[in-house]
Short mmCIF file of C-alpha atoms in Angstrom, two decimals:
data_model
loop_
_atom_site.label_atom_id
_atom_site.label_comp_id
_atom_site.label_asym_id
_atom_site.label_seq_id
_atom_site.Cartn_x
_atom_site.Cartn_y
_atom_site.Cartn_z
CA MET Y 162 -16.41 9.68 23.39
CA GLU Y 163 -13.91 12.60 22.24
CA THR Y 164 -11.28 11.26 24.48
CA ASN Y 165 -11.52 8.06 22.72
CA LEU Y 166 -11.62 9.70 19.24
CA VAL Y 167 -8.00 11.33 20.34
CA ARG Y 168 -6.85 7.83 21.28
CA VAL Y 169 -7.54 6.35 17.96
CA LEU Y 170 -6.20 9.34 16.19
CA GLU Y 171 -2.97 8.64 17.91
CA GLY Y 172 -2.99 5.06 17.18
CA GLN Y 173 -3.78 4.12 20.93
CA TYR Y 174 -6.22 1.25 22.00
CA LEU Y 175 -9.66 1.66 23.36
CA ASP Y 176 -10.12 0.50 26.90
CA GLU Y 177 -13.62 -1.17 26.26
CA LEU Y 178 -14.64 -4.82 25.96
CA THR Y 179 -15.23 -5.02 22.30
CA SER Y 180 -17.17 -8.34 22.33
CA GLU Y 181 -19.92 -6.58 24.56
CA LEU Y 182 -20.21 -3.59 22.16
CA CYS Y 183 -19.90 -5.34 18.93
CA ASP Y 184 -23.00 -4.14 16.85
CA PHE Y 185 -23.06 -6.68 14.02
CA THR Y 186 -21.62 -10.07 15.20
CA LEU Y 187 -20.89 -13.06 12.83
CA GLU Y 188 -23.86 -14.83 14.38
CA GLU Y 189 -26.12 -11.88 13.46
CA GLN Y 190 -24.58 -11.62 10.03
CA ASN Y 191 -25.34 -15.37 9.25
CA ALA Y 192 -28.96 -15.04 10.46
CA ALA Y 193 -29.46 -12.28 7.86
CA THR Y 194 -27.72 -14.21 5.06
CA GLU Y 195 -30.00 -17.35 5.91
CA ALA Y 196 -33.20 -15.00 6.08
CA GLN Y 197 -32.42 -14.35 2.36
CA GLY Y 198 -32.13 -18.14 1.68
CA VAL Y 199 -28.23 -18.21 1.09
CA LYS Y 200 -25.97 -20.34 3.05
CA PRO Y 201 -23.37 -18.61 5.29
CA LEU Y 202 -19.76 -18.69 4.16
CA ALA Y 203 -18.36 -19.29 7.65
CA SER Y 204 -19.41 -20.69 10.95
CA SER Y 205 -20.91 -18.31 13.48
CA ASP Y 206 -18.33 -19.60 16.25
CA TYR Y 207 -15.36 -18.85 14.06
CA ILE Y 208 -12.29 -17.97 16.13
CA PRO Y 209 -9.23 -16.41 14.75
CA ILE Y 210 -6.22 -18.64 15.35
CA VAL Y 211 -2.67 -17.91 14.03
CA GLY Y 212 -1.64 -20.83 11.76
CA LYS Y 213 -4.91 -22.50 11.88
CA THR Y 214 -7.76 -20.27 11.13
CA VAL Y 215 -6.20 -16.83 10.43
CA THR Y 216 -3.16 -15.77 8.75
CA TYR Y 217 -1.13 -12.57 9.78
CA VAL Y 218 1.92 -11.66 7.63
CA VAL Y 219 4.40 -8.95 8.29
CA ALA Y 220 6.38 -6.99 5.57
CA CYS Y 221 9.30 -4.75 6.45
CA VAL Y 222 10.46 -2.03 4.33
CA ILE Y 223 13.75 -0.82 5.69
CA VAL Y 224 15.20 2.35 3.83
CA ASN Y 225 18.65 3.64 4.60
CA ASP Y 226 19.83 7.22 4.55
CA HIS Y 227 20.56 6.63 0.63
CA GLY Y 228 17.29 5.62 -0.33
CA GLU Y 229 18.32 2.06 -0.71
CA VAL Y 230 15.89 -0.78 0.37
CA LEU Y 231 16.92 -3.82 2.39
CA MET Y 232 15.93 -6.93 -0.07
CA MET Y 233 16.40 -10.44 0.52
CA GLN Y 234 17.02 -13.37 -1.70
CA GLU Y 235 14.60 -16.22 -1.59
CA ALA Y 236 15.69 -19.70 -0.63
CA LYS Y 237 12.32 -21.56 -0.89
CA GLU Y 238 12.34 -24.17 -3.91
CA SER Y 239 9.07 -22.44 -5.09
CA CYS Y 240 10.93 -19.14 -5.67
CA ALA Y 241 14.54 -19.77 -5.07
CA GLY Y 242 16.78 -16.96 -6.60
CA LYS Y 243 13.96 -14.29 -6.54
CA TRP Y 244 14.10 -11.16 -4.36
CA TYR Y 245 11.55 -9.76 -2.13
CA LEU Y 246 11.08 -7.80 1.28
CA PRO Y 247 12.14 -9.32 4.45
CA ALA Y 248 8.54 -10.94 5.05
CA GLY Y 249 6.46 -13.89 6.48
CA ARG Y 250 3.99 -15.30 8.61
CA MET Y 251 3.55 -14.48 12.02
CA GLU Y 252 4.01 -17.36 14.69
CA PRO Y 253 1.73 -18.31 17.62
CA GLY Y 254 2.39 -16.18 20.74
CA GLU Y 255 4.32 -13.33 18.59
CA THR Y 256 2.95 -9.70 18.28
CA ILE Y 257 3.18 -7.75 15.05
CA VAL Y 258 6.42 -5.94 15.92
CA GLU Y 259 8.24 -9.10 17.34
CA ALA Y 260 7.45 -10.82 14.13
CA GLY Y 261 8.70 -8.22 11.90
CA VAL Y 262 12.08 -7.84 13.86
CA ARG Y 263 12.36 -11.78 13.89
CA GLU Y 264 11.68 -12.04 9.88
CA VAL Y 265 14.25 -9.36 9.35
CA LEU Y 266 17.00 -10.95 11.23
CA GLU Y 267 16.41 -14.35 9.90
CA GLU Y 268 16.40 -13.24 6.38
CA THR Y 269 18.88 -10.33 6.26
CA GLY Y 270 21.15 -10.83 9.31
CA LEU Y 271 20.34 -7.40 10.40
CA LYS Y 272 18.82 -6.20 13.85
CA VAL Y 273 16.19 -3.63 13.25
CA GLU Y 274 14.00 -1.50 15.73
CA ILE Y 275 10.28 -1.47 14.10
CA THR Y 276 9.25 2.46 14.39
CA THR Y 277 5.86 2.53 12.61
CA LEU Y 278 3.12 0.93 10.74
CA LEU Y 279 2.55 1.98 7.21
CA ALA Y 280 0.00 0.03 5.69
CA VAL Y 281 -2.61 -2.82 6.53
CA GLU Y 282 -3.45 -5.19 3.39
CA THR Y 283 -6.27 -7.70 3.62
CA ALA Y 284 -7.57 -10.67 1.31
CA GLY Y 285 -10.63 -12.03 2.28
CA GLY Y 286 -11.31 -11.64 5.93
CA SER Y 287 -8.78 -14.15 7.26
CA TRP Y 288 -5.60 -12.91 5.84
CA PHE Y 289 -3.76 -9.62 7.00
CA ARG Y 290 -0.44 -8.13 6.05
CA PHE Y 291 0.91 -5.64 8.08
CA VAL Y 292 3.53 -3.38 6.45
CA LEU Y 293 6.30 -2.05 8.83
CA THR Y 294 9.29 0.29 8.80
CA GLY Y 295 12.06 0.85 11.15
CA ASN Y 296 15.84 1.26 11.32
CA VAL Y 297 19.01 -1.09 11.57
CA ILE Y 298 20.53 -0.90 15.02
CA GLY Y 299 22.93 -3.98 14.71
CA GLY Y 300 23.84 -7.31 13.11
CA GLU Y 301 25.58 -7.91 9.83
CA LEU Y 302 24.30 -8.40 6.15
CA LYS Y 303 23.63 -12.24 5.24
CA THR Y 304 26.27 -13.33 2.37
CA PRO Y 305 25.76 -16.28 0.31
CA SER Y 306 28.23 -18.30 2.50
CA GLN Y 307 25.66 -17.82 5.45
CA ALA Y 308 22.76 -19.18 3.09
CA ASP Y 309 20.01 -21.33 4.97
CA GLN Y 310 16.14 -22.27 4.53
CA GLU Y 311 15.25 -18.61 5.31
CA SER Y 312 17.30 -16.95 2.47
CA ILE Y 313 20.21 -17.04 0.16
CA GLN Y 314 21.50 -13.54 1.02
CA ALA Y 315 20.45 -9.93 1.37
CA LYS Y 316 21.65 -6.55 0.20
CA TRP Y 317 20.72 -2.93 -0.10
CA CYS Y 318 19.18 -2.05 -3.31
CA GLN Y 319 18.46 1.24 -5.00
CA ASN Y 320 16.75 0.24 -8.24
CA LEU Y 321 14.38 -2.74 -7.72
CA ASN Y 322 13.80 -2.99 -11.61
CA GLU Y 323 17.43 -4.48 -11.56
CA LEU Y 324 16.16 -7.52 -9.47
CA SER Y 325 13.97 -10.53 -10.37
CA LEU Y 326 11.37 -9.85 -7.69
CA ARG Y 327 9.19 -12.80 -6.49
CA ALA Y 328 6.16 -10.38 -6.89
CA ASN Y 329 5.70 -6.94 -7.82
CA ASP Y 330 3.17 -6.34 -5.10
CA ILE Y 331 5.83 -4.95 -2.79
CA LEU Y 332 6.36 -1.76 -5.24
CA PRO Y 333 3.67 0.46 -3.88
CA VAL Y 334 4.81 -0.08 -0.25
CA VAL Y 335 8.58 0.32 -1.10
CA GLU Y 336 7.57 3.75 -2.70
CA LEU Y 337 5.35 4.57 0.39
CA ALA Y 338 8.30 3.76 2.83
CA ARG Y 339 10.86 6.01 0.74
CA ASN Y 340 8.46 8.90 0.87
CA TYR Y 341 7.66 8.23 4.50
CA ARG Y 342 11.56 8.36 5.17
CA LYS Y 343 11.90 11.80 3.35
CA ARG Y 344 8.82 13.46 5.04
CA GLN Y 345 9.64 16.71 6.91
CA PRO Y 346 9.16 16.32 10.74
CA LYS Y 347 5.64 16.86 11.64
CA ASP Y 348 4.30 17.20 8.17
CA PRO Y 349 0.60 17.21 8.64
CA ASN Y 350 -0.08 15.23 5.40
CA TRP Y 351 1.91 12.18 7.19
CA HIS Y 352 0.91 10.23 10.18
CA ARG Y 353 3.33 10.02 13.14
CA GLU Y 354 5.27 6.93 14.22
CA ILE Y 355 2.51 4.67 15.44
CA LEU Y 356 3.03 0.95 16.16
CA PRO Y 357 0.25 -1.42 16.61
CA ALA Y 358 -1.52 -1.09 20.16
CA ARG Y 359 -0.98 -4.17 22.37
CA LYS Y 360 -4.69 -5.32 23.29
CA ALA Y 361 -6.09 -8.73 23.01
CA HIS Y 362 -9.11 -9.53 21.27
CA TYR Y 363 -11.00 -12.94 21.10
CA LYS Y 364 -12.39 -12.32 17.65
CA ASN Y 365 -11.46 -10.04 14.70
CA TYR Y 366 -13.31 -6.51 14.85
CA LEU Y 367 -13.62 -3.55 12.32
CA ARG Y 368 -14.32 -0.29 14.14
CA VAL Y 369 -15.51 2.52 12.21
CA VAL Y 370 -15.22 6.23 12.73
CA VAL Y 371 -17.73 7.79 10.46
CA ALA Y 372 -17.40 11.42 9.83
CA ILE Y 373 -20.00 13.74 8.18
CA LYS Y 374 -20.33 17.50 7.88
CA ASN Y 375 -23.30 19.85 8.56
CA LYS Y 376 -23.65 21.79 5.45
CA THR Y 377 -25.28 24.80 7.21
CA THR Y 378 -22.71 25.09 9.99
CA ASN Y 379 -19.71 23.38 8.75
CA ALA Y 380 -19.59 21.62 12.03
CA VAL Y 381 -18.22 17.94 11.86
CA TYR Y 382 -20.18 14.94 13.26
CA VAL Y 383 -19.02 11.36 14.10
CA LEU Y 384 -21.31 8.33 14.31
CA LEU Y 385 -21.95 6.62 17.88
CA SER Y 386 -23.86 3.59 18.56
CA GLU Y 387 -26.03 3.37 21.58
CA LYS Y 388 -25.94 -0.37 22.19
CA THR Y 389 -25.14 -0.80 25.74
CA ALA Y 390 -22.81 2.24 26.05
CA TYR Y 391 -21.74 4.93 23.49
CA HIS Y 392 -19.07 3.75 21.31
CA PHE Y 393 -17.80 3.72 17.62
CA PRO Y 394 -19.96 1.59 15.51
CA THR Y 395 -18.29 -1.96 15.49
CA VAL Y 396 -18.74 -5.11 13.41
CA GLU Y 397 -17.24 -8.43 13.66
CA ILE Y 398 -15.09 -9.17 10.41
CA HIS Y 399 -16.53 -11.87 8.27
CA PRO Y 400 -13.68 -14.30 7.58
CA GLY Y 401 -15.29 -15.35 4.22
CA ARG Y 402 -15.78 -11.79 2.88
CA SER Y 403 -13.46 -9.02 1.69
CA LEU Y 404 -13.29 -6.03 4.26
CA HIS Y 405 -14.99 -3.81 1.86
CA SER Y 406 -17.89 -6.21 1.65
CA THR Y 407 -18.27 -6.52 5.39
CA LEU Y 408 -17.88 -2.73 5.73
CA LYS Y 409 -20.66 -2.22 3.19
CA LYS Y 410 -23.29 -4.78 4.91
CA PHE Y 411 -22.34 -2.90 8.18
CA MET Y 412 -23.23 0.58 6.73
CA ILE Y 413 -26.51 -1.04 5.38
CA GLU Y 414 -27.29 -1.99 8.99
CA LEU Y 415 -26.67 1.55 10.16
CA PHE Y 416 -28.13 3.61 7.57
CA GLY Y 417 -30.48 1.05 5.34
CA ALA Y 418 -30.44 0.33 1.75
CA ASP Y 419 -30.36 3.86 0.78
CA LEU Y 420 -26.77 4.06 1.80
CA PRO Y 421 -25.06 7.49 1.39
CA GLN Y 422 -22.04 7.67 -0.64
CA HIS Y 423 -18.89 7.15 1.63
CA ARG Y 424 -15.44 6.11 1.45
CA PRO Y 425 -13.09 4.43 3.65
CA HIS Y 426 -10.00 6.87 4.11
CA GLY Y 427 -7.80 4.57 5.94
CA VAL Y 428 -6.60 3.05 9.13
CA LEU Y 429 -6.15 4.92 12.23
CA SER Y 430 -5.16 2.25 14.64
CA VAL Y 431 -4.32 -1.57 14.90
CA GLU Y 432 -5.23 -3.42 18.29
CA HIS Y 433 -3.77 -6.74 18.43
CA HIS Y 434 -1.96 -8.81 21.48
CA THR Y 435 -1.72 -12.61 21.56
CA SER Y 436 -2.53 -13.78 25.01
CA GLY Y 437 -4.75 -16.70 26.61
CA THR Y 438 -3.47 -20.32 26.84
CA GLN Y 439 -2.21 -22.76 24.10
CA ALA Y 440 -5.51 -24.54 24.28
CA ASN Y 441 -7.52 -21.11 24.22
CA PRO Y 442 -5.55 -18.51 22.53
CA THR Y 443 -6.75 -14.83 21.67
CA ASP Y 444 -5.21 -13.97 18.41
CA GLY Y 445 -8.02 -11.59 17.45
CA LEU Y 446 -7.45 -7.78 16.17
CA CYS Y 447 -9.36 -4.76 16.11
CA LEU Y 448 -8.72 -2.29 13.06
CA THR Y 449 -10.21 1.27 13.39
CA VAL Y 450 -10.93 2.63 10.04
CA LEU Y 451 -11.95 6.20 9.10
CA VAL Y 452 -14.91 6.47 6.88
CA ILE Y 453 -15.97 9.80 5.14
CA CYS Y 454 -19.60 10.47 4.25
CA ARG Y 455 -19.99 12.37 1.36
CA PRO Y 456 -23.29 13.85 1.59
CA SER Y 457 -24.07 16.63 4.54
CA ILE Y 458 -25.75 15.29 7.58
CA GLU Y 459 -28.99 16.92 6.69
CA SER Y 460 -29.69 14.48 3.62
CA VAL Y 461 -28.56 11.34 5.79
CA SER Y 462 -30.96 9.22 7.59
CA LEU Y 463 -30.01 6.28 10.28
CA ILE Y 464 -32.09 3.10 10.90
CA GLY Y 465 -29.85 1.56 13.32
CA LYS Y 466 -29.37 2.41 17.01
CA CYS Y 467 -27.18 5.32 16.48
CA ILE Y 468 -26.73 8.92 16.93
CA TRP Y 469 -24.64 11.61 15.27
CA HIS Y 470 -22.26 13.56 17.78
CA GLU Y 471 -20.94 16.85 17.18
CA LEU Y 472 -17.14 17.44 17.43
CA SER Y 473 -15.47 20.37 19.50
CA LYS Y 474 -13.99 22.85 17.01
CA ASP Y 475 -10.51 21.60 18.08
CA LEU Y 476 -11.40 18.04 17.50
CA SER Y 477 -13.00 18.92 14.15
CA ALA Y 478 -9.89 20.48 12.96
CA ARG Y 479 -7.61 17.43 14.02
CA LEU Y 480 -9.94 15.30 12.23
CA ALA Y 481 -10.08 17.42 9.06
CA VAL Y 482 -6.13 17.42 9.00
CA ALA Y 483 -6.47 13.31 8.95
CA VAL Y 484 -8.86 13.67 6.18
CA ALA Y 485 -7.00 16.27 4.12
CA GLY Y 486 -3.72 14.30 4.31
CA LYS Y 487 -3.51 11.55 1.84
CA ASN Y 488 -0.97 9.61 4.30
CA ALA Y 489 -2.32 11.11 7.55
CA THR Y 490 -3.71 7.61 8.14
CA PHE Y 491 -2.39 4.06 7.53
CA GLN Y 492 -3.01 2.88 4.07
CA LEU Y 493 -5.61 0.27 3.84
CA HIS Y 494 -5.27 -2.21 0.53
CA VAL Y 495 -8.12 -4.48 0.15
CA VAL Y 496 -7.63 -7.66 -2.29
CA ARG Y 497 -10.99 -9.09 -3.35
#
């Protein structure tokens, strides 16, 4: 399991069959809801299919050496003339990175190499936006004479306040990307360049790395599920609830109603790869989130089939770095 922890800390996928290791499926969540006399919000056989039942969006924040941000002017009738980051919905058959490259080319005329994921944003459990950054490797900046249905034009902008923006939701991620570009090499407060790991999933899953300390020995422990085989606790993402709501209900399954204080620190890895057939696509994903328990292990009890695993000193130190650095993990923005 320590090898698996190293893999997720490096943004890599885990070579395991997530569907068999899922500790709290949508069917089980619905059964618990019905037992309380409440009608479930989603069908137990929900399957994420791009363009039909799930929406994946990419937003690319490309910053040049002068701190200028690549912006595009909208052509859509609903927001024509407004400015925004090159962004848009993923299409069936695309990976997250492929969608980012396509959107930048279509809307700005520039070819880019995506170098890292910066943040994951969610609204409900069936809308996800992946914020990416990278470098320009070719192409020519789109001019008004090249306007089409994708955009009117594109330009580099230093001060976004000078533009009439389509929405201000991009301002935090623009600041994030600028700070990322200015970071010092191997700065422990920042994650490395990590891209979404290419692994197919049939459903959408949230995998949690729950970390806690022993007050007496200062040792660090992570939570492991004992279902089928030892693994990090995993829950199927409920499409009708916020990610925070899915996480809280799952934590209650693991710890009981007397839930210890905890907070999601950030995203360690994203696994996604479209595969399957046109009639039976696999558009699911798996987000691995680092969760920090505030109380010490001595005061926390478990009711689920889980155990605490004590980490080696080297791995404890590595996990501590991820916890200490605000940007050592990908930011997670949850819109309720």
